PDB file of C-alpha atoms in Angstrom:
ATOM      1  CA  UNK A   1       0.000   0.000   0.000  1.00 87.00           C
ATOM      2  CA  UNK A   2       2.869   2.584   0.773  1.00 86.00           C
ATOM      3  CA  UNK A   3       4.607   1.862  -2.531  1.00 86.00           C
ATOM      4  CA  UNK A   4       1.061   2.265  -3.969  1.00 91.00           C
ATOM      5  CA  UNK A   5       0.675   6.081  -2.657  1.00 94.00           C
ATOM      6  CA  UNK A   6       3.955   6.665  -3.515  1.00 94.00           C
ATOM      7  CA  UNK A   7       3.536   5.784  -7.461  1.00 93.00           C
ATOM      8  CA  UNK A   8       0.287   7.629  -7.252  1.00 96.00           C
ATOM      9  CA  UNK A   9       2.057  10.856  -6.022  1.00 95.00           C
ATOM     10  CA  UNK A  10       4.705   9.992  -8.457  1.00 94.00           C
ATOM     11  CA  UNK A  11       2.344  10.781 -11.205  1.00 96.00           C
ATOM     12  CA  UNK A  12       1.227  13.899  -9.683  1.00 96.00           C
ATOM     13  CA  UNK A  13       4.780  15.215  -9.399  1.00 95.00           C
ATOM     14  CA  UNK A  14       5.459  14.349 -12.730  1.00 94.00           C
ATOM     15  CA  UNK A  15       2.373  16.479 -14.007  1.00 96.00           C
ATOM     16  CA  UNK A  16       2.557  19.274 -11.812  1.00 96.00           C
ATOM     17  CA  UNK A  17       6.416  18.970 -12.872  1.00 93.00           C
ATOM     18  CA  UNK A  18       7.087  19.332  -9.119  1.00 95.00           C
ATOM     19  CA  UNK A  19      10.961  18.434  -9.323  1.00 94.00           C
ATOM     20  CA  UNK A  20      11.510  18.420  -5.461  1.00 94.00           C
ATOM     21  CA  UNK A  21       8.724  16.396  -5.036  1.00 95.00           C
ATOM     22  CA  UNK A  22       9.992  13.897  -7.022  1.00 96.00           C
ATOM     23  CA  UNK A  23      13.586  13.812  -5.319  1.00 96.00           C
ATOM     24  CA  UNK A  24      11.671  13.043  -2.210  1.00 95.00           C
ATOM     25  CA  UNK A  25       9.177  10.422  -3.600  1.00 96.00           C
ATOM     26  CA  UNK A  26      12.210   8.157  -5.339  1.00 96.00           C
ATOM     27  CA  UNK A  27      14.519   8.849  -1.668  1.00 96.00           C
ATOM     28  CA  UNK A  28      11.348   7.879  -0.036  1.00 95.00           C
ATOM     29  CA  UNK A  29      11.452   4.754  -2.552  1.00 96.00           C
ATOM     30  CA  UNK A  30      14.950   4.217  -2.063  1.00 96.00           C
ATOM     31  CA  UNK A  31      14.820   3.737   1.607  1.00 95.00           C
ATOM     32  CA  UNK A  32      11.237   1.433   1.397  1.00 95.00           C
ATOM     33  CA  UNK A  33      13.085  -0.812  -1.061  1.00 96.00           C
ATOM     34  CA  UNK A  34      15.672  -1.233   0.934  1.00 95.00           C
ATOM     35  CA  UNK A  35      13.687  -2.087   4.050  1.00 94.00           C
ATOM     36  CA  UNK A  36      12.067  -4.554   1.963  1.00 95.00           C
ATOM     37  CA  UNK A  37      14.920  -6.340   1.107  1.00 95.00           C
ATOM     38  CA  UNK A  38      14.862  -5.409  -2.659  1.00 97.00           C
ATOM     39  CA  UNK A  39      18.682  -3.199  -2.734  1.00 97.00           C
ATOM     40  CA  UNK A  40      18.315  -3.449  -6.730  1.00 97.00           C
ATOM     41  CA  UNK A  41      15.553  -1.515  -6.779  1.00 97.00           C
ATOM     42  CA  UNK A  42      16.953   0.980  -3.841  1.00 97.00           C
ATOM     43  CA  UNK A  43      20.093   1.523  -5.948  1.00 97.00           C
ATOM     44  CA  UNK A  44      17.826   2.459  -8.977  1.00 97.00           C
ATOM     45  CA  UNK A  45      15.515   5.083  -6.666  1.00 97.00           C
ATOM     46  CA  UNK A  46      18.746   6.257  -5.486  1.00 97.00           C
ATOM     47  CA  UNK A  47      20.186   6.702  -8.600  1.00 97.00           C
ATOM     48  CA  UNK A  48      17.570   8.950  -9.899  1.00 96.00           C
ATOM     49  CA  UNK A  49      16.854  10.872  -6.678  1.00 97.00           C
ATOM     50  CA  UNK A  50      20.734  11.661  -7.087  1.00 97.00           C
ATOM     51  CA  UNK A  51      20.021  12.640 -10.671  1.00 96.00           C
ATOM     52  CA  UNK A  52      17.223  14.874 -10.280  1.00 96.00           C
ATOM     53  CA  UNK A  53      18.803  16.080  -6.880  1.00 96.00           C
ATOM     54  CA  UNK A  54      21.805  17.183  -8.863  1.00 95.00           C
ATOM     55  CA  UNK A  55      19.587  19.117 -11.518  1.00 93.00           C
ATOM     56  CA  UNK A  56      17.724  20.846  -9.349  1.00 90.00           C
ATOM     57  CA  UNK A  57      20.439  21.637  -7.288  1.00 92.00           C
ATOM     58  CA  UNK A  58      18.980  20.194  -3.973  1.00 94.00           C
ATOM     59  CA  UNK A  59      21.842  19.636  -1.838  1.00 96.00           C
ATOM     60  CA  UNK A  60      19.859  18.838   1.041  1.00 95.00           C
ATOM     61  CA  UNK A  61      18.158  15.878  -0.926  1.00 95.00           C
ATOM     62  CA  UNK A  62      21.798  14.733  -2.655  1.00 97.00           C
ATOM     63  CA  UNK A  63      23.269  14.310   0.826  1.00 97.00           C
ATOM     64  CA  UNK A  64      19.871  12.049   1.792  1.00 96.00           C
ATOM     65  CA  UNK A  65      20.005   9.975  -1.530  1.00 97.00           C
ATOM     66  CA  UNK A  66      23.542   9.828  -0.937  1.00 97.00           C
ATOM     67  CA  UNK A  67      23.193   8.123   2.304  1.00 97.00           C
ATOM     68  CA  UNK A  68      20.017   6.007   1.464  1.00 96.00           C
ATOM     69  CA  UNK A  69      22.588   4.282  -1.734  1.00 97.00           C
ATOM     70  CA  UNK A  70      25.033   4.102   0.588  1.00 98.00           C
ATOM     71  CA  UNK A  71      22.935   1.600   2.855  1.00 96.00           C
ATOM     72  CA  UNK A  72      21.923  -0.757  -0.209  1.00 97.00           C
ATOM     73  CA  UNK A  73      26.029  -1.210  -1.046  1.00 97.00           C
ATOM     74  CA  UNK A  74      26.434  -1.684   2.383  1.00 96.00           C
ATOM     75  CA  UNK A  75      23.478  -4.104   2.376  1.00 95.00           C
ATOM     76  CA  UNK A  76      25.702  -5.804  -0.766  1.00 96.00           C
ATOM     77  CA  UNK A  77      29.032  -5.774   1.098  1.00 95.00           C
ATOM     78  CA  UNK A  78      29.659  -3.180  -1.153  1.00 97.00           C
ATOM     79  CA  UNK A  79      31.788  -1.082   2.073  1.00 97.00           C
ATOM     80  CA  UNK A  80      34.449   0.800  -0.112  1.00 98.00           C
ATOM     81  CA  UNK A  81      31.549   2.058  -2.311  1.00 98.00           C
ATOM     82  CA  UNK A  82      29.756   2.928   0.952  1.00 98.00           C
ATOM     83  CA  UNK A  83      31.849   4.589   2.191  1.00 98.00           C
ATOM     84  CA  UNK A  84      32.777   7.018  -0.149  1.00 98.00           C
ATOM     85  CA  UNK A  85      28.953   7.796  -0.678  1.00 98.00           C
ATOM     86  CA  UNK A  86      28.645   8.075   3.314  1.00 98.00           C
ATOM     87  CA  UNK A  87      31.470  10.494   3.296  1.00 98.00           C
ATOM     88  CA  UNK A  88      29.866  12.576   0.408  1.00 98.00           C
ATOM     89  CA  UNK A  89      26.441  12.443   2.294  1.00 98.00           C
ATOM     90  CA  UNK A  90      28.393  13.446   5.392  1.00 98.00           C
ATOM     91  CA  UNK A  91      30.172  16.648   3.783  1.00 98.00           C
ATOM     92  CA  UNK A  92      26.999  18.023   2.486  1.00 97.00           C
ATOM     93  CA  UNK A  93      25.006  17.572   5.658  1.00 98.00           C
ATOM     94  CA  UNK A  94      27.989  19.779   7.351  1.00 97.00           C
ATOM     95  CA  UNK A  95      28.598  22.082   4.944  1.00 97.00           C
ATOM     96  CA  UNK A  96      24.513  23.130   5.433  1.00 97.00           C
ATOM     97  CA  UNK A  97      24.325  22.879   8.932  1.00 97.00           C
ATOM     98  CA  UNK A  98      22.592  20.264   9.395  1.00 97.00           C
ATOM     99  CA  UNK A  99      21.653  17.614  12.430  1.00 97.00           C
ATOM    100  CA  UNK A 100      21.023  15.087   9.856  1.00 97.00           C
ATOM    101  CA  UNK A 101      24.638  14.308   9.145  1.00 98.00           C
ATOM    102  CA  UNK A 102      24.274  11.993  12.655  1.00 98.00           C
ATOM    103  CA  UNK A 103      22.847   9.418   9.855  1.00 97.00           C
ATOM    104  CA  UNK A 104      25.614   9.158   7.624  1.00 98.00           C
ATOM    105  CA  UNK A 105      28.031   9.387  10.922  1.00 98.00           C
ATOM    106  CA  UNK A 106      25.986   6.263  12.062  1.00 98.00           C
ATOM    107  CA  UNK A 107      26.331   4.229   8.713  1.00 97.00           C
ATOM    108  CA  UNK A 108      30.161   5.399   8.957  1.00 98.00           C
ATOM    109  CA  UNK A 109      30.530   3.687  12.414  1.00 98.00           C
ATOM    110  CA  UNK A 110      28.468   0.867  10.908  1.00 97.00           C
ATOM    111  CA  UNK A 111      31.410   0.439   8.362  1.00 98.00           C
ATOM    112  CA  UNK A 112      34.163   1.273  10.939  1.00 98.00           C
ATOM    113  CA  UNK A 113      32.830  -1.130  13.343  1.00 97.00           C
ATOM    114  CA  UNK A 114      33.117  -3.798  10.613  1.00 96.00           C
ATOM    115  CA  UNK A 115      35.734  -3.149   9.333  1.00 97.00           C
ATOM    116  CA  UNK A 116      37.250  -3.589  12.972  1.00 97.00           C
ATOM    117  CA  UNK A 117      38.299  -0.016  13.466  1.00 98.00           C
ATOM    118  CA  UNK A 118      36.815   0.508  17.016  1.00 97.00           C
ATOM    119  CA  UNK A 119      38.356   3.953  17.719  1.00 98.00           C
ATOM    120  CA  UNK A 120      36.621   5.342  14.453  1.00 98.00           C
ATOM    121  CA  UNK A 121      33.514   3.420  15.255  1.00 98.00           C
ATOM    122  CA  UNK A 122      33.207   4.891  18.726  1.00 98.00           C
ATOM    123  CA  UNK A 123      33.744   7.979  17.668  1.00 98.00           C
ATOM    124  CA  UNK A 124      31.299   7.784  14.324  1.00 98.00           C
ATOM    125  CA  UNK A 125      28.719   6.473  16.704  1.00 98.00           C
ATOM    126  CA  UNK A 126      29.193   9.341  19.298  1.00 98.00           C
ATOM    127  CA  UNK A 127      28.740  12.226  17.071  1.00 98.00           C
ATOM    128  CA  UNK A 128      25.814  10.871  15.800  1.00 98.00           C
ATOM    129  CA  UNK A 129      24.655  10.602  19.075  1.00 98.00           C
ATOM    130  CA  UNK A 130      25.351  13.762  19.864  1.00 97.00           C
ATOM    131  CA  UNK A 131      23.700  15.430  16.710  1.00 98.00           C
ATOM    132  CA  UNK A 132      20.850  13.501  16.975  1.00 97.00           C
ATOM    133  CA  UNK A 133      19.543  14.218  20.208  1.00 95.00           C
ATOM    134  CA  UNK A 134      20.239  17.724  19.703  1.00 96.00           C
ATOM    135  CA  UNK A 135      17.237  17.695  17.967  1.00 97.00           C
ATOM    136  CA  UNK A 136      15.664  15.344  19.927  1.00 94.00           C
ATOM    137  CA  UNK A 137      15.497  12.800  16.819  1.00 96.00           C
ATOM    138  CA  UNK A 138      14.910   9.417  18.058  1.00 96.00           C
ATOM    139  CA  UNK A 139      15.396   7.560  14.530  1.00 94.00           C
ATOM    140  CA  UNK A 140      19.110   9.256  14.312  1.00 95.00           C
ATOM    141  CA  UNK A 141      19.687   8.237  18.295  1.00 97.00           C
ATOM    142  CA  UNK A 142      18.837   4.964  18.525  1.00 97.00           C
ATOM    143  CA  UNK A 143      20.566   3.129  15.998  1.00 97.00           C
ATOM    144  CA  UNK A 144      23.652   4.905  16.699  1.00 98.00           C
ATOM    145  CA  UNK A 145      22.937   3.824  20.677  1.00 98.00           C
ATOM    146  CA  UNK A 146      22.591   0.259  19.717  1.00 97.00           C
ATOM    147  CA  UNK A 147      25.770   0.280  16.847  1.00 98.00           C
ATOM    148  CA  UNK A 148      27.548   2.225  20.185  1.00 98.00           C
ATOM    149  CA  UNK A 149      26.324  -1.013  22.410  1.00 98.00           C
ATOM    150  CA  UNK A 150      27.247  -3.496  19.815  1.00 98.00           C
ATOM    151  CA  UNK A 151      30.755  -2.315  19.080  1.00 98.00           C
ATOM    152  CA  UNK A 152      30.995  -2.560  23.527  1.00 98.00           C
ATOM    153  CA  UNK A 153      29.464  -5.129  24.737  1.00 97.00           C
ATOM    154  CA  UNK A 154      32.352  -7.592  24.624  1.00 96.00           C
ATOM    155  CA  UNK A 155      35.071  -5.258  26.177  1.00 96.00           C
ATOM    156  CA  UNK A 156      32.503  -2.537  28.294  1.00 97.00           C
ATOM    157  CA  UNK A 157      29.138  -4.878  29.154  1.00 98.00           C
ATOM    158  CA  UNK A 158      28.370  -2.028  32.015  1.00 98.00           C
ATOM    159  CA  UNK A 159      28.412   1.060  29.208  1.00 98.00           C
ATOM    160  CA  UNK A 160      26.911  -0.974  26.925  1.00 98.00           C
ATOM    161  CA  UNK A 161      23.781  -2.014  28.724  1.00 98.00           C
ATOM    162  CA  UNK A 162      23.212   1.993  29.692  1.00 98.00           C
ATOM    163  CA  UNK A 163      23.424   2.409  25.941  1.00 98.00           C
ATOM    164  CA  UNK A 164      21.177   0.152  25.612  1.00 97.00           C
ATOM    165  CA  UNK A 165      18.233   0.907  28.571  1.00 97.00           C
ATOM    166  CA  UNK A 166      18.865   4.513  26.758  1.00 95.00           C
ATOM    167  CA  UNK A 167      17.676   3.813  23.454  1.00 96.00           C
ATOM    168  CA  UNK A 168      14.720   1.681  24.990  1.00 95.00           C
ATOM    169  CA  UNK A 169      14.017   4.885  27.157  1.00 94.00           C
ATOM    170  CA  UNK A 170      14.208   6.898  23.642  1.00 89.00           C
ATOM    171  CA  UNK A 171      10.545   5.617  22.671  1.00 77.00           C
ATOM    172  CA  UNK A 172       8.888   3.466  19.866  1.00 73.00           C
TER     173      UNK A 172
END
């Protein structure tokens, strides 16, 4: 059904010519492909949010369907790729001031942690930690609270379970 409203306002963007509109719909897309388990079809979204992004000039937009292709070539092992596209995200997000670049500092430590780079995980996880609940922005905190946990549980069980209990306190 949410893929359904999505086409529908697709073809309202398209006739209305509403180019931002359609940047968001195809991030939007990105990301629910993704979280359906269907990265092909993310990379594609992503791929054209990037393209209309970068015609428009929406750097706000770029930085988000930078970071949404960045999760499918993670989701494909893809971390070099990632990276970079993380990093790009990242840049943007600073460069306009915004909060938002706690996600791509969250995917980062996501990459760092696997990589096995725990000093630039715990630090990738903290500033997105911190940006996020500067703006009290539970979907930025919590994943970066649980990466945080992950990356300490086996060396620092005590700071990981308060990570923990504090992303469970953080809400639905």
């Amino acid at each position: 059904a949410n893929d359904a409203h999505y086409l529908r306002a697709l073809d309202h963007a398209t006739s209305a010519g509403d180019l931002l509109q359609l940047v968001r719909i195809h991030t939007n897309r990105a990301s629910l492909h993704l979280e359906e388990g269907d990265v092909a079809e993310s990379l594609a979204e992503a791929d054209l949010a990037l393209r209309l992004a970068d015609l428009a000039g929406f750097a706000l937009l770029r930085a988000i369907a930078l970071s949404n292709r960045a999760e499918a070539l993670l989701a494909l092992g893809r971390l070099d790729e990632a990276y970079a596209e993380l990093e790009a995200a990242r840049q943007l997000y600073e460069r306009l001031g915004s909060p938002m670049a706690a996600y791509a500092y969250q995917e980062l430590g996501d990459i760092h942690r696997l990589r096995g780079d725990r000093a630039a995980a715990r630090s990738s996880y903290s500033r997105a930690i911190s940006l996020a609940e500067t703006v009290d922005d539970v979907q930025g905190t919590v994943p970066a609270l649980a990466g945080l946990a992950t990356l300490l549980a086996a060396d620092e069980p005590g700071v990981a379970s308060k990570l923990v209990l504090r992303a469970l306190d953080a809400g639905p």
